[in-house]
Coordinates of C-alpha atoms in Angstrom, one line a residue:
Chain A
X1304 CA 0.0 -0.2 0.0
X1305 CA 2.8 2.4 1.0
X1306 CA 4.6 1.8 -2.6
X1307 CA 1.3 2.3 -4.3
X1308 CA 0.8 5.9 -3.0
X1309 CA 4.1 7.0 -2.0
X1310 CA 6.0 9.1 -4.6
X1311 CA 9.9 9.4 -4.6
X1312 CA 11.2 12.5 -5.5
X1313 CA 7.7 14.4 -4.5
X1314 CA 8.0 13.2 -0.6
X1315 CA 4.4 12.7 -0.6
X1316 CA 1.3 11.2 -1.8
X1317 CA -0.1 12.5 -5.0
X1318 CA -3.8 12.8 -5.6
X1319 CA -3.6 10.7 -8.8
X1320 CA -1.9 7.8 -6.8
X1321 CA -4.9 7.8 -4.3
X1322 CA -7.3 7.3 -7.3
X1323 CA -5.0 4.5 -8.8
X1324 CA -4.4 3.0 -5.2
X1325 CA -8.2 2.8 -4.2
X1326 CA -8.9 1.1 -7.7
X1327 CA -6.1 -1.2 -7.1
X1328 CA -7.8 -2.5 -3.8
X1329 CA -11.0 -2.8 -5.4
X1330 CA -12.7 0.5 -4.3
X1331 CA -14.9 2.7 -6.3
X1332 CA -13.0 6.1 -6.4
X1333 CA -15.1 9.2 -7.9
X1334 CA -13.7 12.8 -8.0
X1335 CA -15.6 15.5 -6.3
X1336 CA -14.8 19.0 -7.3
X1337 CA -17.4 21.4 -6.4
X1338 CA -18.6 22.7 -3.0
X1339 CA -22.3 21.7 -3.6
X1340 CA -21.4 18.2 -4.7
X1341 CA -19.1 17.9 -1.4
X1342 CA -22.0 19.0 0.7
X1343 CA -24.4 16.5 -1.1
X1344 CA -21.9 13.7 -0.3
X1345 CA -21.7 14.6 3.1
X1346 CA -25.4 14.8 3.5
X1347 CA -25.4 11.3 2.1
X1348 CA -22.8 10.1 4.6
X1349 CA -20.0 9.7 2.4
X1350 CA -16.9 11.0 4.0
X1351 CA -14.9 13.0 1.1
X1352 CA -10.8 13.3 0.9
X1353 CA -10.1 16.8 0.2
X1354 CA -7.0 18.2 -1.0
X1355 CA -6.1 21.7 0.7
X1356 CA -3.4 24.5 0.4
X1357 CA -3.2 25.8 3.7
X1358 CA -0.4 28.3 2.5
X1359 CA -0.6 30.5 -0.3
X1360 CA -0.2 30.2 -4.0
X1361 CA 3.5 31.2 -4.0
X1362 CA 4.4 29.3 -0.7
X1363 CA 2.1 26.4 -0.9
X1364 CA 1.5 24.1 2.2
X1365 CA -0.3 21.0 0.8
X1366 CA -2.3 19.1 3.1
X1367 CA -4.9 16.1 2.7
X1368 CA -8.1 16.1 5.2
X1369 CA -11.2 13.9 5.2
X1370 CA -14.3 15.9 5.5
X1371 CA -17.2 14.1 7.1
X1372 CA -20.0 16.5 8.3
X1373 CA -21.1 20.0 8.1
X1374 CA -23.5 22.6 10.0
X1375 CA -24.8 25.1 7.5
X1376 CA -26.4 27.1 10.6
X1377 CA -23.2 27.6 12.2
X1378 CA -21.3 27.7 8.7
X1379 CA -19.0 25.1 9.6
X1380 CA -17.5 22.1 8.0
X1381 CA -16.2 19.1 10.0
X1382 CA -12.8 17.7 9.2
X1383 CA -10.6 14.9 10.4
X1384 CA -7.1 16.5 9.8
X1385 CA -4.0 15.3 10.7
X1386 CA -4.1 14.0 14.3
X1387 CA -7.1 16.3 14.8
X1388 CA -10.2 13.8 15.1
X1389 CA -12.8 16.6 14.8
X1390 CA -11.9 19.9 13.5
X1391 CA -14.9 22.4 12.5
X1392 CA -13.7 25.0 10.3
X1393 CA -15.5 27.9 9.1
X1394 CA -17.0 27.0 5.4
X1395 CA -15.4 30.1 3.9
X1396 CA -12.1 29.3 5.1
X1397 CA -12.3 25.8 4.0
X1398 CA -13.5 26.9 0.8
X1399 CA -10.6 29.2 0.2
X1400 CA -7.9 26.4 1.1
X1401 CA -10.0 23.7 -1.3
X1402 CA -10.1 26.3 -4.0
X1403 CA -6.2 26.5 -4.0
X1404 CA -5.9 22.9 -4.6
X1405 CA -8.1 23.3 -7.5
X1406 CA -11.3 21.8 -5.6
X1407 CA -9.6 18.2 -5.4
X1408 CA -11.9 15.9 -3.8
X1409 CA -12.4 12.2 -3.9
X1410 CA -15.0 9.8 -2.6
X1411 CA -14.1 6.1 -1.8
X1412 CA -16.4 3.5 -1.5
X1413 CA -17.0 0.0 -1.5
X1414 CA -17.6 -1.3 -5.1
X1415 CA -21.5 -2.1 -4.0
X1416 CA -22.2 1.9 -3.5
X1417 CA -21.8 4.8 -5.5
X1418 CA -21.3 8.4 -4.7
X1419 CA -24.3 10.3 -4.9
X1420 CA -23.1 12.7 -7.2
X1421 CA -21.5 10.5 -9.4
X1422 CA -22.5 10.8 -13.0
X1423 CA -22.9 7.9 -15.6
X1424 CA -19.3 8.7 -16.9
X1425 CA -17.7 9.0 -13.7
X1426 CA -19.1 6.1 -12.3
X1427 CA -18.3 4.2 -15.4
X1428 CA -14.7 5.2 -15.0
X1429 CA -14.5 4.1 -11.5
X1430 CA -15.8 0.8 -12.3
X1431 CA -13.6 0.3 -15.5
X1432 CA -10.6 1.4 -13.3
X1433 CA -11.2 -1.3 -11.0
X1434 CA -11.3 -3.9 -14.0
X1435 CA -8.3 -2.3 -15.6
X1436 CA -6.3 -2.8 -12.1
X1437 CA -7.3 -6.7 -12.3
X1438 CA -9.8 -6.8 -9.3
X1439 CA -12.3 -8.6 -11.8
X1440 CA -14.7 -9.7 -8.7
X1441 CA -15.0 -6.2 -7.4
X1442 CA -15.4 -4.9 -10.8
X1443 CA -18.4 -7.2 -11.4
X1444 CA -20.1 -5.8 -8.2
X1445 CA -19.0 -2.0 -9.4
X1446 CA -20.6 -2.8 -12.8
X1447 CA -23.6 -4.0 -11.4
X1448 CA -23.9 -1.1 -8.9
X1449 CA -23.5 1.2 -12.0
X1450 CA -26.3 -0.6 -13.7
X1451 CA -28.9 -0.5 -11.0
X1452 CA -28.8 3.2 -11.5
X1453 CA -28.3 3.3 -15.5
X1454 CA -29.6 -0.2 -16.6
X1455 CA -29.2 1.0 -20.5
X1456 CA -25.4 1.6 -20.5
X1457 CA -23.8 -0.6 -23.2
X1458 CA -20.4 0.0 -21.5
X1459 CA -21.5 -1.0 -18.2
X1460 CA -22.9 -4.4 -19.6
X1461 CA -20.0 -5.1 -21.7
X1462 CA -17.4 -4.1 -18.7
X1463 CA -19.9 -6.6 -16.5
X1464 CA -19.1 -9.5 -19.2
X1465 CA -15.5 -8.8 -19.5
X1466 CA -15.1 -8.5 -15.8
X1467 CA -17.1 -11.7 -15.1
X1468 CA -15.3 -13.5 -18.2
X1469 CA -11.9 -12.5 -16.4
X1470 CA -13.4 -13.9 -13.0
X1471 CA -14.2 -17.0 -15.0
X1472 CA -17.7 -16.7 -14.3
X1473 CA -19.0 -17.6 -17.9
X1474 CA -22.5 -17.8 -16.9
X1475 CA -22.8 -14.4 -15.8
X1476 CA -20.5 -13.1 -18.7
X1477 CA -23.1 -14.8 -21.4
X1478 CA -25.8 -13.2 -19.5
X1479 CA -24.4 -9.9 -19.5
X1480 CA -23.2 -9.9 -23.1
X1481 CA -26.8 -11.1 -24.2
X1482 CA -28.4 -8.3 -22.1
X1483 CA -25.8 -6.1 -24.0
X1484 CA -27.3 -7.4 -27.5
X1485 CA -30.8 -6.5 -26.2
X1486 CA -29.9 -2.9 -24.9
X1487 CA -28.2 -2.0 -28.2
X1488 CA -29.0 -4.6 -31.0
X1489 CA -26.8 -3.0 -33.3
X1490 CA -23.5 -3.3 -31.3
X1491 CA -21.1 -5.9 -32.6
X1492 CA -18.8 -5.8 -29.5
X1493 CA -21.3 -7.7 -27.6
X1494 CA -21.7 -10.4 -30.4
X1495 CA -18.0 -10.8 -30.6
X1496 CA -17.4 -11.3 -26.9
X1497 CA -20.5 -13.3 -26.5
X1498 CA -18.7 -15.6 -29.2
X1499 CA -15.8 -15.9 -27.1
X1500 CA -18.1 -16.7 -24.1
X1501 CA -19.7 -19.7 -26.2
X1502 CA -16.1 -20.8 -27.2
X1503 CA -14.8 -21.1 -23.7
X1504 CA -18.0 -22.9 -22.9
X1505 CA -17.4 -25.6 -25.6
X1506 CA -20.4 -24.4 -27.6
X1507 CA -18.5 -23.9 -30.9
X1508 CA -21.7 -23.7 -33.4
X1509 CA -23.3 -20.9 -31.2
X1510 CA -19.6 -19.1 -31.2
X1511 CA -19.5 -19.2 -34.8
X1512 CA -23.2 -17.8 -35.5
X1513 CA -22.4 -14.9 -32.7
X1514 CA -19.2 -14.0 -34.4
X1515 CA -21.0 -13.8 -37.8
X1516 CA -23.7 -11.7 -36.3
X1517 CA -20.6 -9.3 -35.2
X1518 CA -19.3 -9.2 -38.5
X1519 CA -22.8 -8.6 -40.1
X1520 CA -22.9 -5.6 -37.8
X1521 CA -19.4 -4.1 -37.7
X1522 CA -19.0 -0.7 -39.4
X1523 CA -16.4 -0.9 -42.4
X1524 CA -13.5 0.6 -40.3
X1525 CA -13.7 -2.1 -37.7
X1526 CA -14.4 -4.9 -39.7
X1527 CA -11.3 -6.7 -39.8
X1528 CA -11.3 -7.1 -36.0
X1529 CA -14.7 -9.1 -36.2
X1530 CA -13.6 -11.1 -39.3
X1531 CA -10.3 -12.1 -37.2
X1532 CA -12.7 -13.4 -34.5
X1533 CA -14.8 -15.4 -37.2
X1534 CA -11.9 -16.8 -38.6
X1535 CA -10.2 -17.6 -35.1
X1536 CA -13.5 -19.3 -33.8
X1537 CA -14.5 -21.2 -37.2
X1538 CA -10.8 -22.8 -37.1
X1539 CA -11.2 -23.8 -33.6
X1540 CA -14.3 -25.4 -34.0
X1541 CA -14.3 -29.2 -35.0
Chain B
X941 CA 14.5 24.2 -26.1
X942 CA 11.5 23.1 -24.0
X943 CA 9.1 24.2 -26.7
X944 CA 11.1 22.5 -29.1
X945 CA 11.1 19.1 -27.4
X946 CA 7.5 19.3 -27.1
X947 CA 6.8 19.9 -30.7
X948 CA 9.1 17.1 -31.7
X949 CA 7.0 14.8 -29.4
X950 CA 3.7 15.7 -30.5
X951 CA 4.6 15.5 -34.0
X952 CA 5.9 12.1 -33.9
X953 CA 3.6 9.2 -33.4
X954 CA 3.7 5.4 -33.2
X955 CA 2.2 3.0 -35.8
X956 CA -0.9 1.6 -34.4
X957 CA -0.9 -2.0 -34.4
X958 CA -3.7 -3.4 -36.9
X959 CA -6.6 -5.2 -35.2
X960 CA -6.5 -8.7 -34.2
X961 CA -9.0 -11.4 -33.1
X962 CA -9.7 -10.6 -29.3
X963 CA -12.5 -9.8 -27.0
X964 CA -13.2 -6.1 -27.2
X965 CA -12.2 -4.3 -24.1
X966 CA -14.8 -2.3 -22.3
X967 CA -12.6 0.9 -23.1
X968 CA -13.0 0.1 -26.5
X969 CA -16.7 -0.4 -26.8
X970 CA -18.5 2.3 -29.1
X971 CA -15.1 3.8 -30.0
X972 CA -14.9 3.8 -33.7
X973 CA -12.1 5.1 -36.1
X974 CA -9.1 6.9 -34.9
X975 CA -6.7 5.0 -32.5
X976 CA -8.7 3.8 -29.7
X977 CA -7.6 4.4 -26.2
X978 CA -7.0 0.6 -26.0
X979 CA -4.6 1.0 -28.7
X980 CA -3.0 4.0 -26.6
X981 CA -3.1 1.8 -23.8
X982 CA -1.0 -1.1 -25.5
X983 CA 1.5 1.5 -26.8
X984 CA 2.2 3.0 -23.6
X985 CA 2.6 -0.5 -22.1
X986 CA 5.0 -1.6 -24.9
X987 CA 6.9 1.9 -24.0
X988 CA 7.2 0.8 -20.6
X989 CA 8.2 -2.7 -21.4
X990 CA 11.3 -1.9 -23.3
X991 CA 14.5 -2.5 -21.7
X992 CA 16.2 0.8 -22.3
X993 CA 13.1 2.6 -21.0
X994 CA 13.0 0.5 -18.0
X995 CA 16.4 1.1 -17.2
X996 CA 16.0 4.8 -17.7
X997 CA 13.1 4.7 -15.2
X998 CA 15.2 2.7 -12.8
X999 CA 17.8 5.5 -13.0
X1000 CA 15.2 7.9 -12.0
X1001 CA 14.3 5.7 -8.9
X1002 CA 10.8 4.8 -10.6
X1003 CA 10.2 0.9 -10.3
X1004 CA 8.9 -0.2 -13.8
X1005 CA 6.5 -2.4 -12.6
X1006 CA 5.0 0.2 -10.3
X1007 CA 4.8 2.6 -13.2
X1008 CA 2.9 0.1 -15.4
X1009 CA 0.5 -0.7 -12.3
X1010 CA -0.2 3.1 -12.3
X1011 CA -0.7 3.5 -15.7
X1012 CA -3.0 0.5 -15.7
X1013 CA -5.4 2.0 -13.2
X1014 CA -5.5 5.5 -15.3
X1015 CA -8.8 6.6 -16.7
X1016 CA -9.0 6.8 -20.6
X1017 CA -8.7 10.7 -20.7
X1018 CA -5.6 10.3 -18.3
X1019 CA -4.1 7.8 -20.8
X1020 CA -4.9 10.0 -23.9
X1021 CA -2.8 12.8 -22.1
X1022 CA 0.0 10.5 -21.3
X1023 CA 0.1 8.9 -24.5
X1024 CA 0.4 12.1 -26.5
X1025 CA 4.0 12.3 -24.9
X1026 CA 5.1 9.0 -25.9
X1027 CA 6.8 9.0 -29.2
X1028 CA 8.4 6.2 -31.4
X1029 CA 12.2 6.5 -30.5
X1030 CA 14.4 3.7 -32.3
X1031 CA 15.6 1.2 -29.7
X1032 CA 19.1 1.8 -28.7
X1033 CA 22.1 0.7 -30.9
X1034 CA 21.7 0.5 -34.7
X1035 CA 20.1 3.7 -36.0
X1036 CA 19.8 5.5 -32.7
X1037 CA 23.3 7.0 -31.8
X1038 CA 23.7 9.8 -29.6
X1039 CA 20.9 12.0 -30.7
X1040 CA 18.2 8.8 -30.2
X1041 CA 19.8 8.3 -26.7
X1042 CA 19.3 11.8 -25.6
X1043 CA 15.7 11.5 -26.9
X1044 CA 14.8 8.6 -25.3
X1045 CA 16.2 9.9 -21.8
X1046 CA 14.5 13.1 -22.5
X1047 CA 11.1 11.2 -23.0
X1048 CA 11.7 8.9 -19.9
X1049 CA 12.0 11.7 -17.9
X1050 CA 8.7 13.4 -19.4
X1051 CA 6.8 10.4 -18.7
X1052 CA 8.3 10.0 -15.3
X1053 CA 7.0 13.7 -14.6
X1054 CA 3.7 13.0 -15.9
X1055 CA 3.4 10.0 -13.7
X1056 CA 4.1 12.3 -11.1
X1057 CA 7.3 10.7 -10.0
X1058 CA 9.7 13.8 -10.8
X1059 CA 9.3 17.2 -11.6
X1060 CA 12.2 17.8 -14.2
X1061 CA 10.5 20.0 -16.6
X1062 CA 8.8 23.2 -15.2
X1063 CA 6.5 23.3 -18.2
X1064 CA 5.5 19.5 -17.8
X1065 CA 2.6 19.4 -15.4
X1066 CA 2.1 16.5 -13.6
X1067 CA -1.2 15.7 -15.3
X1068 CA -2.3 13.0 -13.1
X1069 CA -3.5 15.8 -10.6

């Protein structure tokens, strides 16, 4: 973990490393970049890691804190900052120090939850990041969580299928790719990957049929990829 | 000097490998035409696997495996930014000569900067925030 976030030469942890480290640990990491979004997350009970510049632009003093509550009537935000477990800071002071970091904030949650301010794109980025970090089981959960909120997202269905395939859950991969062909019937990607699932299941005839379907649907610029799949799977079948 | 180096880097591009039979990666879904992010990822990965590049990274105190893991966890937009800095440099020896070696060193330093390991070039913001 220390190697994952520590950056030699910078003597500290960089914000990007936090995102990467969260994903490599199978967590959903979504940026939060405005005060209204920050307050929405806190209201939903999601703590937010915030990057502050406690100094000035020309003598920066960088600092991470975790915001976990606020009191709008008193105009204060509650931070866990350094060794101080509860630091109630005036909201305008906080906003100034946060603005000097470019409003960098991050919500990190287990893969079965999503930040309330996540957009379809940022939620998908977070799930795809877990998949790329080779945590397929957590990625499956994250994609299912994304699909609960955006059930028609083709990339989420494809990601679910790919992550399930990587986790060796062929039945779940098949179901996801089949659903992808229903959500976007003209998507050759879904048929292509479904073909590989059928091949892995030993269903060579179904694999060839699905690969042919992908070739039929492919736009000219991508045709070669799908023709190659068809050739490979036809060759592989008895 | 800085502007010239950046210009040279942006002007050069790697050839994109022709497609081959495979599962379509999630990142490549619905991305038609121009080099897909998947191709850019493959390009970056190939670059980081080169022996001369790994030697350069090690000299800068960057473990090559750690650099690859960081790149793997980046989002598409972040990869687009990073891949734009990686140009095709002839692998050391044959045609490269001193000029090629210098260019390679500069690019390894750039990548290290962008990956937020170092801050060698003032103009080269650590894009990964």
